[in-house]
Amino acid sequence: MSTSSELQATVEALARKGMGILAADESGPTIAKRFKAIGVESTEENRRAYRSLLLATPGLGQYISGVILYEETLGQKADDGEALPALAARLGIVPGIKVDAGKIPLALCPGDEITQGLDGLAQRLEGYKQRGARFAKWRAVYNVSDRLPSRAAVEANAEALARYAAICQEAGVVPIVEPEVLIDGDHSQARCAEVTEGVLREVFNALQRHHVALEHMLLKPSMVVSGKAHALQATPAEVATETLRVLRRTVPAAVPSINFLSGGQSPEEASANLDAMNRLGPQPWVLSFSYGRALQDPAMQAWRGHAAQGDHCQAALRKRARLNGAASQGAYTAAMESEA
Ligand code: 5MM
């Protein structure tokens, strides 16, 4: 198969109607924070047990087209010895891998951050592919205030995202490009819109500069929401209108699918906001989800480290996957929250 056909097949598998992506790629410090909140120690065995449980959820492949894994998970096995990427693939869920090496402060730009991990990426991708990964993810993070992010941060992160995407495509791996404008802070929805528009404009300039085929990538942006501490919180209708306004101005129609992150929204908010966008009529791209917390939080609460709670954990994940599958078709209602 040519590299182009390989990329196309992966994009088609990921962008299936009514389906979205599960982000289960929390790095060591992040999963430790999530586990601490439910009183579980972050050992390799606990991470394996939890993530095996998620991936083995019966019926998950009906709503989840792909899963983003952390490097450690790529090498772990389920209780019966099956490799976790193989388990996902057997259920029709395409395995992917987070390839960035996390963020650090951007030198001489107080408050800004830059994502690292480009060195040796082409070689690492070969190994990830051998272990079953067909797509990758790289997350850039933008802090928001009256003066943040700086021009330097917007340009540097766009350049890194584009270089990552080009390296992935050359290796036959579909890149998910994730620019996250953070929800933290007291900024208005209008400020979030202004920052998101500037960020996306720069990201697509850089992707073009690096010859990235837009048809063979997915975008994973944040929605245009009010800062978490802002007095006025935007309604789903306002989030939908503003997010689509910004996306239409910046994201070419050649991009096949936009899979939002949840970024600190509650599971219910993330479903309602995605649904509101899909009720605004056909768009040039598929509008779906690639949620981490908004899919996993109820499942993690149900599990709390107890193997005996496995069924409840899986039921909670399946429910959020089903509701977000509905939201990706504009068919979610608040009443569905009280269904089993
Ligand atoms: C699952 O969390 C991902 C990894 O985060 P760290 O590198 O900080 O550990 C994260 O990139 C995630 O994929 C996105 O933020 C989407 O997850 P949310 O929870 O925002 O939907």
XYZ file of N, CA and C and ligand atoms in Angstrom, residues 23-27 30 68 98 100 137 139 178 180 220 261-264 290-294, ligand 1:
90
model
N -9.384 9.785 24.195
C -8.024 10.189 24.569
C -7.684 9.534 25.906
N -6.813 8.528 25.848
C -6.393 7.819 27.075
C -4.874 7.894 27.181
N -4.337 9.052 26.787
C -2.881 9.201 26.681
C -2.310 10.091 27.783
N -2.939 10.064 28.957
C -2.408 10.888 30.049
C -0.956 10.486 30.319
N -0.105 11.504 30.412
C 1.303 11.246 30.722
C 1.417 10.833 32.194
N 0.113 13.368 34.762
C -1.340 13.612 34.654
C -2.147 12.437 35.179
N -6.292 7.149 21.651
C -4.927 7.677 21.762
C -4.304 7.089 23.019
N 0.343 9.184 21.585
C 0.797 10.552 21.867
C 2.312 10.570 21.660
N 4.206 13.680 21.555
C 4.940 14.833 22.085
C 5.537 14.454 23.436
N -0.622 11.926 18.007
C -1.163 13.181 18.531
C -0.060 14.031 19.151
N 0.158 17.847 21.263
C -0.668 18.908 21.848
C 0.166 20.141 22.140
N -3.221 19.174 17.641
C -4.015 19.621 18.807
C -3.507 20.940 19.371
N -4.451 23.607 21.911
C -5.433 23.804 22.998
C -5.303 25.189 23.611
N -7.663 18.741 16.326
C -8.260 18.556 17.661
C -8.171 19.877 18.417
N -11.356 18.584 21.860
C -10.976 18.152 23.211
C -12.021 18.719 24.169
N -12.094 18.185 25.389
C -13.088 18.723 26.324
C -12.484 19.788 27.235
N -11.210 19.708 27.514
C -10.476 20.814 28.129
C -10.940 21.304 29.490
N -11.613 20.466 30.288
C -12.060 20.906 31.605
C -13.560 21.176 31.663
N -12.764 14.098 20.679
C -11.582 13.322 21.067
C -11.355 13.645 22.538
N -12.323 13.275 23.361
C -12.318 13.685 24.757
C -11.485 12.743 25.630
N -10.873 13.337 26.640
C -10.195 12.568 27.669
C -11.093 12.533 28.899
N -11.047 13.649 29.660
C -11.811 13.703 30.909
C -13.318 13.565 30.702
N -13.866 14.173 29.651
C -15.328 14.142 29.463
C -15.828 12.746 29.104
C -5.734 12.611 28.115
O -4.940 13.765 28.330
C -4.037 14.069 27.264
C -2.631 14.105 27.725
O -2.407 15.186 28.564
P -0.947 15.369 29.264
O 0.078 15.304 28.194
O -1.089 16.709 29.912
O -0.807 14.286 30.254
C -4.465 15.417 26.621
O -3.627 15.806 25.574
C -5.817 15.172 26.063
O -5.720 14.316 24.953
C -6.492 16.441 25.613
O -6.244 17.514 26.496
C -7.972 16.156 25.573
O -8.374 15.706 26.828
P -9.517 16.498 27.581
O -9.548 15.917 28.953
O -9.120 17.943 27.534
O -10.747 16.190 26.753
